[in-house]
Tab-separated table of C-alpha atoms in Angstrom:
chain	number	residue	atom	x	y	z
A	29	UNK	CA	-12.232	-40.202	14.204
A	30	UNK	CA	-13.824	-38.168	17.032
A	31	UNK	CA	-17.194	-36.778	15.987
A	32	UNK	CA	-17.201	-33.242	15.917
A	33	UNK	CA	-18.934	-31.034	18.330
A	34	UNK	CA	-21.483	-28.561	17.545
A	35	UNK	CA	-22.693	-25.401	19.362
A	36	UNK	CA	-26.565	-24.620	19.772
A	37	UNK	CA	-29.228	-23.232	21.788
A	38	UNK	CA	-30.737	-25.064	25.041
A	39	UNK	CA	-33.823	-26.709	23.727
A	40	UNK	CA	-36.705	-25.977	25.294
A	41	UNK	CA	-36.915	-29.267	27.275
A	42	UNK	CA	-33.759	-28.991	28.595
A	43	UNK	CA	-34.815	-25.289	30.165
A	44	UNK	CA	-35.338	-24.783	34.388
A	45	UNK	CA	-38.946	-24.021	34.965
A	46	UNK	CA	-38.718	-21.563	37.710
A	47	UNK	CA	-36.052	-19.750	36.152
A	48	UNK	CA	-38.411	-18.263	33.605
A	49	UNK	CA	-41.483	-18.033	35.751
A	50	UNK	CA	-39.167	-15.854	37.948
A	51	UNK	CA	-37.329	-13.852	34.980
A	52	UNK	CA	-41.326	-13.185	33.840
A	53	UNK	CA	-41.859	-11.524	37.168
A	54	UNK	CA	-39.110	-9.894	36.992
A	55	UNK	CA	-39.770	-8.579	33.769
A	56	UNK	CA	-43.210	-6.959	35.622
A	57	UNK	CA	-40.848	-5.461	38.174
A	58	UNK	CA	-38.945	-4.006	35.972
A	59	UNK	CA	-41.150	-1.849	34.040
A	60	UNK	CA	-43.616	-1.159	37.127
A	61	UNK	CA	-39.749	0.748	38.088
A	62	UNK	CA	-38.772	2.019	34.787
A	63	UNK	CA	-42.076	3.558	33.380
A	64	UNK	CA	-41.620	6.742	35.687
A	65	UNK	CA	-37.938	7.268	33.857
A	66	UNK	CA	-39.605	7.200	30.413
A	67	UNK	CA	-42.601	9.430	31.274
A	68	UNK	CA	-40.604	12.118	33.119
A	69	UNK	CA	-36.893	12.836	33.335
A	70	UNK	CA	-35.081	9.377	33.992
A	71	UNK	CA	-32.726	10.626	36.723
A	72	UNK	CA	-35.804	11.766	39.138
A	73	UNK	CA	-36.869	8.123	38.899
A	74	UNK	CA	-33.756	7.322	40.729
A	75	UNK	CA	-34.166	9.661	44.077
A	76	UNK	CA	-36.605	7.350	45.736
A	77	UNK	CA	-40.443	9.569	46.854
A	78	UNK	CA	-41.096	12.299	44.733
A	79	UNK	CA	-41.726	15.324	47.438
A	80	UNK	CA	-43.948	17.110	45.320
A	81	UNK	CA	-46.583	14.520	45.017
A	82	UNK	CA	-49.579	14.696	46.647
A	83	UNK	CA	-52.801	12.168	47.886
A	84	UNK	CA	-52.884	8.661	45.490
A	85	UNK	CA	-49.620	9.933	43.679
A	86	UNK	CA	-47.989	10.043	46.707
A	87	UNK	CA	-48.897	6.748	48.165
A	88	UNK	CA	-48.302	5.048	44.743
A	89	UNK	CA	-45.003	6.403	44.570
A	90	UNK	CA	-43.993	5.628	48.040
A	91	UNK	CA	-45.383	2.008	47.588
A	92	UNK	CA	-43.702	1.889	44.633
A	93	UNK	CA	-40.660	2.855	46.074
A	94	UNK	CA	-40.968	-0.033	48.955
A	95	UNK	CA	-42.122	-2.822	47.473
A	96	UNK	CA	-40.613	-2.848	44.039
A	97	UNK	CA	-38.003	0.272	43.250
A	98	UNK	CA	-33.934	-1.958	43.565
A	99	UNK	CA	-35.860	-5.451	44.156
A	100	UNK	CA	-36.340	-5.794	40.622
A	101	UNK	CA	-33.073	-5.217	39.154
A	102	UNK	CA	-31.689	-7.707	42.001
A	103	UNK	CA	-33.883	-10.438	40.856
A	104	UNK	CA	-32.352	-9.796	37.166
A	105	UNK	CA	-28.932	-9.705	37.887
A	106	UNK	CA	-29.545	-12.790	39.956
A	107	UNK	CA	-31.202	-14.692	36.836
A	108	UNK	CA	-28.085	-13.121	34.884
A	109	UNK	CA	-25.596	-15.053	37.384
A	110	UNK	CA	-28.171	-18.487	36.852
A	111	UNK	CA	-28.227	-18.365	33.216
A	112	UNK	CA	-24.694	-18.224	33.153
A	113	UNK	CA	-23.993	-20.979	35.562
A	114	UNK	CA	-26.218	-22.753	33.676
A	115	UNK	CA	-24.658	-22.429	30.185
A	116	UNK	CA	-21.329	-23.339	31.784
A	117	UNK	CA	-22.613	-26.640	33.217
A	118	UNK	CA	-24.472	-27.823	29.867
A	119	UNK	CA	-21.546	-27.419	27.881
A	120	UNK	CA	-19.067	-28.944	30.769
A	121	UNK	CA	-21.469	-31.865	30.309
A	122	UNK	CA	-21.841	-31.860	27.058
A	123	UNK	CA	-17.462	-31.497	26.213
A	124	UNK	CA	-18.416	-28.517	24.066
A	125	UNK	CA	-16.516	-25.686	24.175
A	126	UNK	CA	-18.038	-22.390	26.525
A	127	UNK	CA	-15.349	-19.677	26.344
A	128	UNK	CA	-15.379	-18.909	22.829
A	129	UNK	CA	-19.663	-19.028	22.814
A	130	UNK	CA	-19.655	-17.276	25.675
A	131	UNK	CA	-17.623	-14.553	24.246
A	132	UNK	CA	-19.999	-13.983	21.544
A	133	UNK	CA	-22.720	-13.882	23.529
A	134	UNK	CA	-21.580	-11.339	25.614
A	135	UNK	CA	-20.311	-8.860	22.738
A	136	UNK	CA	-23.845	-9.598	21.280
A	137	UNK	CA	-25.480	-8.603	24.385
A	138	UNK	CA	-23.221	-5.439	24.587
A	139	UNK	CA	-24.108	-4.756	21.122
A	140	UNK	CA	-27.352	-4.960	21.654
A	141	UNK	CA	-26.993	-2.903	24.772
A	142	UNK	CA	-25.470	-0.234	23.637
A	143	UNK	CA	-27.918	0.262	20.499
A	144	UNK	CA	-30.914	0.323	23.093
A	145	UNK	CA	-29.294	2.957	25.407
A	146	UNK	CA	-28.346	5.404	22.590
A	147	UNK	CA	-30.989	4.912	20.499
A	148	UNK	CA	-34.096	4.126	22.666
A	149	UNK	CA	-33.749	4.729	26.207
A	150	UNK	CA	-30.482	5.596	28.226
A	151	UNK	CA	-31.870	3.755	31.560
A	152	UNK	CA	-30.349	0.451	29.786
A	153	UNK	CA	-29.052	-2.011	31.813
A	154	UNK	CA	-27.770	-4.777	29.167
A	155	UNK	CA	-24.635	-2.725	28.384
A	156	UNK	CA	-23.467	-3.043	32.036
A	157	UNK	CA	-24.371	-6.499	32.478
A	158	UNK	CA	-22.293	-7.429	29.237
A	159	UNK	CA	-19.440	-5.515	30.748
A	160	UNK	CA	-19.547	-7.158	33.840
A	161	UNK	CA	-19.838	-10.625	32.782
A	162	UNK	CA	-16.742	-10.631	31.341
A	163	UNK	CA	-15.710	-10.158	35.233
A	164	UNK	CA	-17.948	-13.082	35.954
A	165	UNK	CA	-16.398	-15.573	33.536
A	166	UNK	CA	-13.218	-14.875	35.676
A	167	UNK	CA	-14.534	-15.554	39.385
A	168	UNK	CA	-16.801	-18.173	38.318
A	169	UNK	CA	-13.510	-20.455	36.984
A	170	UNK	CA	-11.524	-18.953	40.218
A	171	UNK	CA	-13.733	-19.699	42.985
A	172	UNK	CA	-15.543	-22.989	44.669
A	173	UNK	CA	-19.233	-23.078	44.448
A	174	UNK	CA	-18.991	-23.294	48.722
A	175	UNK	CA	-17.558	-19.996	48.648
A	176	UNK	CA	-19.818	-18.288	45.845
A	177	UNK	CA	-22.104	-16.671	48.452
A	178	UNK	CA	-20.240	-15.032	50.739
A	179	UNK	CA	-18.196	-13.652	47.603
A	180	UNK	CA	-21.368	-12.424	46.293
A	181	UNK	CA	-22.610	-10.841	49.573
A	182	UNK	CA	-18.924	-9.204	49.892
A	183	UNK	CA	-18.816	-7.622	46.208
A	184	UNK	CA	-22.679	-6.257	47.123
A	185	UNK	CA	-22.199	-4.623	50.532
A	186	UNK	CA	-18.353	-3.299	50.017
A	187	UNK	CA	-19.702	-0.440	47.719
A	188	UNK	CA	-22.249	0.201	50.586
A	189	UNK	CA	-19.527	0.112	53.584
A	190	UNK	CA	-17.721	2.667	51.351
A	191	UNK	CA	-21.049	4.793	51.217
A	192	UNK	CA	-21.334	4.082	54.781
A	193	UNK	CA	-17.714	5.334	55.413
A	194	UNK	CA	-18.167	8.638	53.229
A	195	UNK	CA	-21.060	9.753	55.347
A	196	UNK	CA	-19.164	9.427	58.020
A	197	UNK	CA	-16.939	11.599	56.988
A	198	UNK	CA	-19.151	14.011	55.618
A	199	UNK	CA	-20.434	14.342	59.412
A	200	UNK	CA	-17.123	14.513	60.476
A	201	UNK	CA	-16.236	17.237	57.748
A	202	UNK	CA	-19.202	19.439	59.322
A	203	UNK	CA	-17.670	19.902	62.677
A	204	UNK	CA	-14.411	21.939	61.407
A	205	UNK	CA	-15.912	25.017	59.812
A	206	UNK	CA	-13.618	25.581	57.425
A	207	UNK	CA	-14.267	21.744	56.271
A	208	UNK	CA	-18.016	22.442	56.164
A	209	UNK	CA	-18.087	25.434	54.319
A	210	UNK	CA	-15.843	23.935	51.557
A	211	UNK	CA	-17.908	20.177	51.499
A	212	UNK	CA	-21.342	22.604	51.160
A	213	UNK	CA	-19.779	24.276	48.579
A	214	UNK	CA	-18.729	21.026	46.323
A	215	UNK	CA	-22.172	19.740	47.271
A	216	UNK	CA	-24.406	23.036	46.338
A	217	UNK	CA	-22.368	22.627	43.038
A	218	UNK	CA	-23.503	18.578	42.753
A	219	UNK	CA	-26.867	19.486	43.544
A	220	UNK	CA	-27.142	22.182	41.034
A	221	UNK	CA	-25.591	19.855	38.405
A	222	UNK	CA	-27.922	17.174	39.325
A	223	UNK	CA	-30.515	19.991	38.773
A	224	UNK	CA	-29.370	20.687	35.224
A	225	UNK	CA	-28.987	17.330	34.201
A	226	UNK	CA	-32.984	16.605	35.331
A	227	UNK	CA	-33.806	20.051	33.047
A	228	UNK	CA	-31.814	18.709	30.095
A	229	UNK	CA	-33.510	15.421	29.918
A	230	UNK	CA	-37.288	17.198	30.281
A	231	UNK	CA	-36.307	19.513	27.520
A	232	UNK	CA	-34.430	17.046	25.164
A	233	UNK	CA	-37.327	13.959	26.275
A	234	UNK	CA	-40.268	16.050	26.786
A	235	UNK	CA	-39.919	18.319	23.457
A	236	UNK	CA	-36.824	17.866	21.439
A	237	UNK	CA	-36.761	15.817	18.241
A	238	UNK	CA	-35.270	11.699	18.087
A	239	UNK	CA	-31.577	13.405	17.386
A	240	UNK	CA	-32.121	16.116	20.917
A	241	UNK	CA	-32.828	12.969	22.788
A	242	UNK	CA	-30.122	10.647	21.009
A	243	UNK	CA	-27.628	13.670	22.308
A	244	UNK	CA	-28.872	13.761	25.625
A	245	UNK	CA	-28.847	9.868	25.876
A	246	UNK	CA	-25.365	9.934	24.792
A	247	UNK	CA	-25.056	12.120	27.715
A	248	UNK	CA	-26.476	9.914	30.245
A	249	UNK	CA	-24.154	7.120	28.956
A	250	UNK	CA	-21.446	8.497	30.847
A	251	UNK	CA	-22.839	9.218	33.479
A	252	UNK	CA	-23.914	5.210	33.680
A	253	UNK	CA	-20.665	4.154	33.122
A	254	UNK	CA	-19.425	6.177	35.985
A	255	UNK	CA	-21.967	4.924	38.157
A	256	UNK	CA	-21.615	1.204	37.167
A	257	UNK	CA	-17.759	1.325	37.920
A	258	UNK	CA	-18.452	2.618	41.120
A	259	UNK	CA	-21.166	1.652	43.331
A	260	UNK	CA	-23.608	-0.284	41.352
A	261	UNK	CA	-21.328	-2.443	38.855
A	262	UNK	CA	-19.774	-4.146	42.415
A	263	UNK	CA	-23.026	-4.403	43.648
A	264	UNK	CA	-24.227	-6.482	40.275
A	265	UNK	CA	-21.209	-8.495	40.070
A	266	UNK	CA	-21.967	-10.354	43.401
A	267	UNK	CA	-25.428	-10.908	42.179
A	268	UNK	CA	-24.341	-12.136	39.153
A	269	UNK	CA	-21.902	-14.676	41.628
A	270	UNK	CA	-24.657	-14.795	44.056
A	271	UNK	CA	-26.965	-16.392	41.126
A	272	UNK	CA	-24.580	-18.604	39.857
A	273	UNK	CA	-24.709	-20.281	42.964
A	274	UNK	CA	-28.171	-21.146	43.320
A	275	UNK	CA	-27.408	-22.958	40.360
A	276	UNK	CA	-24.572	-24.999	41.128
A	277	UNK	CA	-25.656	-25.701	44.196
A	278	UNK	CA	-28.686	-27.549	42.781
A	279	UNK	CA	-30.956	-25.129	45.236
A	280	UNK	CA	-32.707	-23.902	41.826
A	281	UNK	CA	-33.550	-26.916	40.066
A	282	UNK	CA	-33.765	-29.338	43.140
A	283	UNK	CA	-35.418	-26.463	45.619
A	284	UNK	CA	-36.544	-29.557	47.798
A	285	UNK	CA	-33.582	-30.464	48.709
A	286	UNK	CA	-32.944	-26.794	50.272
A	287	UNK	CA	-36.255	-26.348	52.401
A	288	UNK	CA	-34.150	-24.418	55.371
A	289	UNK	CA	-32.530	-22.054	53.096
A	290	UNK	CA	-35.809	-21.468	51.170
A	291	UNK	CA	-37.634	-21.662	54.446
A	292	UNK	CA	-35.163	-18.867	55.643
A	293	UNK	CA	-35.826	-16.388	52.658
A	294	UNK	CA	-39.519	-16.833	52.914
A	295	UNK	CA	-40.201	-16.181	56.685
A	296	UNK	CA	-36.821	-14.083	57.580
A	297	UNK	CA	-35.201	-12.523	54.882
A	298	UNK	CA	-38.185	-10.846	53.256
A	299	UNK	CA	-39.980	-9.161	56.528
A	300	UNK	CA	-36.276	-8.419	57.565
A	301	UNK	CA	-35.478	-6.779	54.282
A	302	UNK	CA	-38.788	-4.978	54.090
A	303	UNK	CA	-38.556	-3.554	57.591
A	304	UNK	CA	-34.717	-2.069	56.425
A	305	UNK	CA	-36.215	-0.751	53.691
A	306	UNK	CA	-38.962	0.939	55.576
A	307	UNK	CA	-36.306	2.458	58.034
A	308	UNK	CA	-34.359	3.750	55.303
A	309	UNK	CA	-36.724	5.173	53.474
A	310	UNK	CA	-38.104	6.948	56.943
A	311	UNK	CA	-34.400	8.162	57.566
A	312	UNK	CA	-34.652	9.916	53.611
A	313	UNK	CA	-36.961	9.227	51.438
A	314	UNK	CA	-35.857	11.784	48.772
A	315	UNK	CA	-32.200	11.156	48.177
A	316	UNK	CA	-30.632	14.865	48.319
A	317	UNK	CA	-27.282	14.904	45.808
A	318	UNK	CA	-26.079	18.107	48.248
A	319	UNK	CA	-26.506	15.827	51.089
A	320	UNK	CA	-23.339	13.499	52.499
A	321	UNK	CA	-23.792	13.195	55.983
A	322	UNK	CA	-23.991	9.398	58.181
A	323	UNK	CA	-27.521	9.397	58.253
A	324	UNK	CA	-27.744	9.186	53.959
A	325	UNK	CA	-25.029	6.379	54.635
A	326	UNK	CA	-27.161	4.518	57.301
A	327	UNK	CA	-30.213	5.392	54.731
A	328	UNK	CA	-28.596	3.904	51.970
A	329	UNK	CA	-27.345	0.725	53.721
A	330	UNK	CA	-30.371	-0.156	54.794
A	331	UNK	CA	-32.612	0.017	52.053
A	332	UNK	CA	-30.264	-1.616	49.228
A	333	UNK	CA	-29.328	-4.307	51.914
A	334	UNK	CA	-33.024	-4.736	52.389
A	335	UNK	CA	-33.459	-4.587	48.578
A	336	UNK	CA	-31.226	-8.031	48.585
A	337	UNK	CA	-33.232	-9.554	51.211
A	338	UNK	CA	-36.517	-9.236	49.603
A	339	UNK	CA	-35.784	-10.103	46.241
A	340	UNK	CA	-34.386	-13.525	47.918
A	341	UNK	CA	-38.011	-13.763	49.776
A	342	UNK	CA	-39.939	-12.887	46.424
A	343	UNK	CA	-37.821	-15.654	44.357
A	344	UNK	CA	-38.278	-17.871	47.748
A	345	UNK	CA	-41.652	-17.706	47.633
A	346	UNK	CA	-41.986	-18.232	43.541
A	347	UNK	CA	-40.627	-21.157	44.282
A	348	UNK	CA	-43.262	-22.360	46.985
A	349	UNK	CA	-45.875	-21.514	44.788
A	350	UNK	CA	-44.595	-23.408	42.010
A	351	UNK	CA	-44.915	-26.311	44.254
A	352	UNK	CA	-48.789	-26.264	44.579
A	353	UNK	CA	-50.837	-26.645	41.607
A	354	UNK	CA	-53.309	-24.169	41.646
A	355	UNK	CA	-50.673	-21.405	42.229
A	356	UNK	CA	-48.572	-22.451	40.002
A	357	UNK	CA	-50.831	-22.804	36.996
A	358	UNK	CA	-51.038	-19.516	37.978
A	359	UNK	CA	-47.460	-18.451	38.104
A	360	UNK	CA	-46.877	-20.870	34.747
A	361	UNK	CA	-48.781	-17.685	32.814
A	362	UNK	CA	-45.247	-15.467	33.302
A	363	UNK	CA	-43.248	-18.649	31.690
A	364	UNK	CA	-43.639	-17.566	28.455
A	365	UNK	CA	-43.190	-13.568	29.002
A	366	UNK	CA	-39.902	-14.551	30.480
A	367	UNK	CA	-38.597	-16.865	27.844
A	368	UNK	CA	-39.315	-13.774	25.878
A	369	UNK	CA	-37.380	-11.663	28.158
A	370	UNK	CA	-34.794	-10.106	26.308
A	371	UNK	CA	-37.550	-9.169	23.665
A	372	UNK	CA	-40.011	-7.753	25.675
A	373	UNK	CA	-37.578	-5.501	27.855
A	374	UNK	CA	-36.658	-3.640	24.875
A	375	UNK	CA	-40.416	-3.343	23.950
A	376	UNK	CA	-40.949	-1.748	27.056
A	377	UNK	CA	-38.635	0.640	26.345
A	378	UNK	CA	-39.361	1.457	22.603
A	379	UNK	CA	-43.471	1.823	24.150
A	380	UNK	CA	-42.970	3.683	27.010
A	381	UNK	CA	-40.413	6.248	25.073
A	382	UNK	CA	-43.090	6.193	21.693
A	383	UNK	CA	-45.660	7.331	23.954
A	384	UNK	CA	-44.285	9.847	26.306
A	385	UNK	CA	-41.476	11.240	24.281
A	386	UNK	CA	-41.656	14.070	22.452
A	387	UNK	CA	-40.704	12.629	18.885
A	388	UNK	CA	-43.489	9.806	19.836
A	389	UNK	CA	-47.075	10.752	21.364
A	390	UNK	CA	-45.269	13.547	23.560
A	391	UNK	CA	-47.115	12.642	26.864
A	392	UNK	CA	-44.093	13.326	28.529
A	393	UNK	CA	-44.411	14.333	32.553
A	394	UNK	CA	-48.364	14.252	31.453
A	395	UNK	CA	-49.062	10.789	32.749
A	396	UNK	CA	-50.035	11.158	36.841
A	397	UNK	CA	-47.489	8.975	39.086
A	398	UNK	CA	-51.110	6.825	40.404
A	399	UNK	CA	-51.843	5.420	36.895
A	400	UNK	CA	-47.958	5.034	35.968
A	401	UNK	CA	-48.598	1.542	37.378
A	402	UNK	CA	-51.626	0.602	35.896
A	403	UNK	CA	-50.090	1.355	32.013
A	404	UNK	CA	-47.394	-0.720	32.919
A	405	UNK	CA	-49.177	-3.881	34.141
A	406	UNK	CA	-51.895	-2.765	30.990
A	407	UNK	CA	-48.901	-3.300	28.638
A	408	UNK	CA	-47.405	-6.444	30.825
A	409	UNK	CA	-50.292	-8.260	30.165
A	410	UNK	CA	-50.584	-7.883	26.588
A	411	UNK	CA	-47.077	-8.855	26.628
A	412	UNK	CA	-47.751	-12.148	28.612
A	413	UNK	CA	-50.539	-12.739	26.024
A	414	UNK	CA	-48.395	-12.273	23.056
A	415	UNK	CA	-45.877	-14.361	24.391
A	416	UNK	CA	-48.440	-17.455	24.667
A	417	UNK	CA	-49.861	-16.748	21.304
A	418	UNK	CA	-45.808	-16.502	19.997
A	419	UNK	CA	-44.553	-19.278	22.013
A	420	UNK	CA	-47.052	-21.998	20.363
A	421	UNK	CA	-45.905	-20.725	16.769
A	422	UNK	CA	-42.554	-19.922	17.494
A	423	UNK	CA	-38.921	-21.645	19.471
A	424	UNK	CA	-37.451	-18.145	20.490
A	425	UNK	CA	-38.631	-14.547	20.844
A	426	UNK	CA	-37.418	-12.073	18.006
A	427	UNK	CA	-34.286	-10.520	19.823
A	428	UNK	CA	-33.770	-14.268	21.328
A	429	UNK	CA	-33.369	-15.909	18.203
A	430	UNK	CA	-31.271	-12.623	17.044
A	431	UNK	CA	-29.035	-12.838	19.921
A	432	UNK	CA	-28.691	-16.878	19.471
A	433	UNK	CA	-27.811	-16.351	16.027
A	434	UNK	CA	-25.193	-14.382	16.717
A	435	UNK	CA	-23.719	-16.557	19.323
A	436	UNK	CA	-23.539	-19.538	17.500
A	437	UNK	CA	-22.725	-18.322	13.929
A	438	UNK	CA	-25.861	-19.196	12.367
A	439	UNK	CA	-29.519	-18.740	13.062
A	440	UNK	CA	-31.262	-21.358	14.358
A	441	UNK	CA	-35.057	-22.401	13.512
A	442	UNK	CA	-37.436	-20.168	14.336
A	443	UNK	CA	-40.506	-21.545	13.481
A	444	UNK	CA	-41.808	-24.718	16.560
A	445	UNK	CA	-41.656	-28.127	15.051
């Protein structure tokens, strides 16, 4: 009789080092962006420097803006694509089924998703990456691991060729009059939407009760999902490919084995990246919704292409320092934060909107943009702490073993041997 096979959760043995050392710093990353969309209106945390800053609030923003604002999100999507690839392969190995789990997992995560954007906070990201791995289940069967990159690299810089393109035209528009007067008109009409949209969420954020902001994040859902099928859902896809290559290629688990490609992202891709950032951000550093011209396309280009190119340094150089001991006893303190990942990133969220909401402490637009940072590494290291003091007690994080249980059926044990 063959011996039946049963579905479970990686053990924590069986778990890639790096991967959660860099999904812990990612985790920073991610709320050193997000905090300015929970303590003001989310959609001016997506226009790059605030103009009306001023001195330390400036110079935060702006650093903000280089160093971590898009980088974050990359690294994310990129431990999205490895977690994935790495699922696949343990169950290939194993001869247990990954479709069906895989399934689960993924209406879990949308479930879970979805709750956190209409209920919490509507700068969610979960509900797109559930959508989009279905997409990923597809390529990831279709295509040879030799060819993952450049489909990744494709799917993220076609959205920005079209961007690219529509500037373009937008310059081209300007030199027919009758074309320019019309294209100002449809843009005067986005920017004064945009405008209205920034005034609903201060009013429904700032001072309205849970069910004014519940509306107005039902709101911002659509406006997501329009986004996400456009631009950014293309762009995450191929990072979501791009990731699952690092993985079956070996370069994540075996990174000595790969010292020119790692070599590469260290010492070329990251000053390279930074430097296209900093020439986008000099070419508009305020994106302006009544503005389509070539120079917002060559803006934009550059600094999400740079975005890539960083993130790939910063994971590069994780990966270094995990390599010597000192820095990566170091680095080993983030292991535990992003084992908790999935946990934590909705704590963020249910923190930052409980203290600058209006239904929580109401400290809403009250916080200056200079100490934004420092309340997000404040609650980033009680975070890391609690995940130390959980970890020793405890397999999985709360919304880990959640999730897991729903995957599989059943819940596994929670409590450590």
């Amino acid at each position: 009789m063959q011996k039946a096979i049963t579905l479970g959760p990686l053990p924590a043995a069986e778990r890639i080092v790096a991967m959660d050392v860099i999904r812990g710093f990612a985790l920073l990353g991610i709320f050193l962006m997000n905090i300015e969309g929970m303590a003001g209106p989310l959609n001016a945390s997506l226009t790059g420097l605030d103009p009306s800053l001023a001195g330390a609030d400036r110079a935060v923003d702006a650093l903000i803006y280089v160093l971590v604002q898009g980088k974050f999100y990359v690294l994310f999507s990129l431990l999205f694509g490895m977690g994935f690839a790495v699922m696949a392969a343990r169950a290939e190995a194993a001869g247990r089924p990954f479709v069906r789990v895989y399934l689960r997992r993924t209406f879990a995560l949308l479930a879970i998703g979805l709750a956190h954007m209409l209920l919490v906070w509507s700068g969610d990201i979960l509900t797109v990456y559930a959508l989009l791995a279905l997409l990923l289940l597809a390529v990831f069967r279709a295509v040879p691991a030799r060819q993952l990159p450049w489909l990744g690299l494709g799917l993220y810089v076609a959205p920005l060729c079209l961007v690219l393109g529509l500037g373009a035209l937008g310059s081209l528009a300007q030199l027919e009059p009758g074309a320019a007067k019309e294209m100002q008109r449809a843009l005067a009409q986005e920017a004064q939407a945009w405008q209205r949209t920034l005034d609903a969420q201060a009013a429904a954020y700032g001072h309205g009760t849970w069910l004014d902001a519940t509306r107005q994040r039902a709101a911002d859902m659509g406006q997501m999902f329009v986004y996400a099928l456009t631009v950014f859902g293309w762009q995450v896809l191929g990072l979501f490919v791009l990731g699952s290559w690092f993985v079956r290629s070996g370069a994540i688990a075996d990174p000595s084995a790969f010292p020119r490609l790692f070599a590469r992202l260290r010492w070329v891709a990251l000053p390279v990246g930074l430097l296209l950032v900093l020439a986008g951000f000099r070419l508009m550093p305020t994106m302006d919704p009544g503005r389509l011209d070539f120079g917002m396309g060559v803006a934009t280009f550059a600094a999400s292409t740079g975005a890539l190119l960083m993130s790939l340094g910063y994971l590069a150089w994780i990966v270094r320092g995990l390599r010597h001991p000192r820095v990566a006893g170091a680095l080993a303190l983030l292991a535990p934060a992003g084992r908790m990942a999935l946990t934590h990133y909705l704590l963020q969220s249910l923190i930052g909107t409980l203290v600058f909401y209006g239904y929580g402490l109401g400290a809403f637009g009250q916080l200056p943009r200079a100490w934004q940072p420092v309340f997000a590494l404040a609650v980033f290291a009680l975070q890391v702490l609690v995940s130390r003091w959980w970890l020793r007690r405890f397999r999985y994080g709360p919304m880990e073993w959640i999730w897991r249980g729903l995957t599989y059926g059943r819940l596994p044990a929670l409590r450590a041997a």
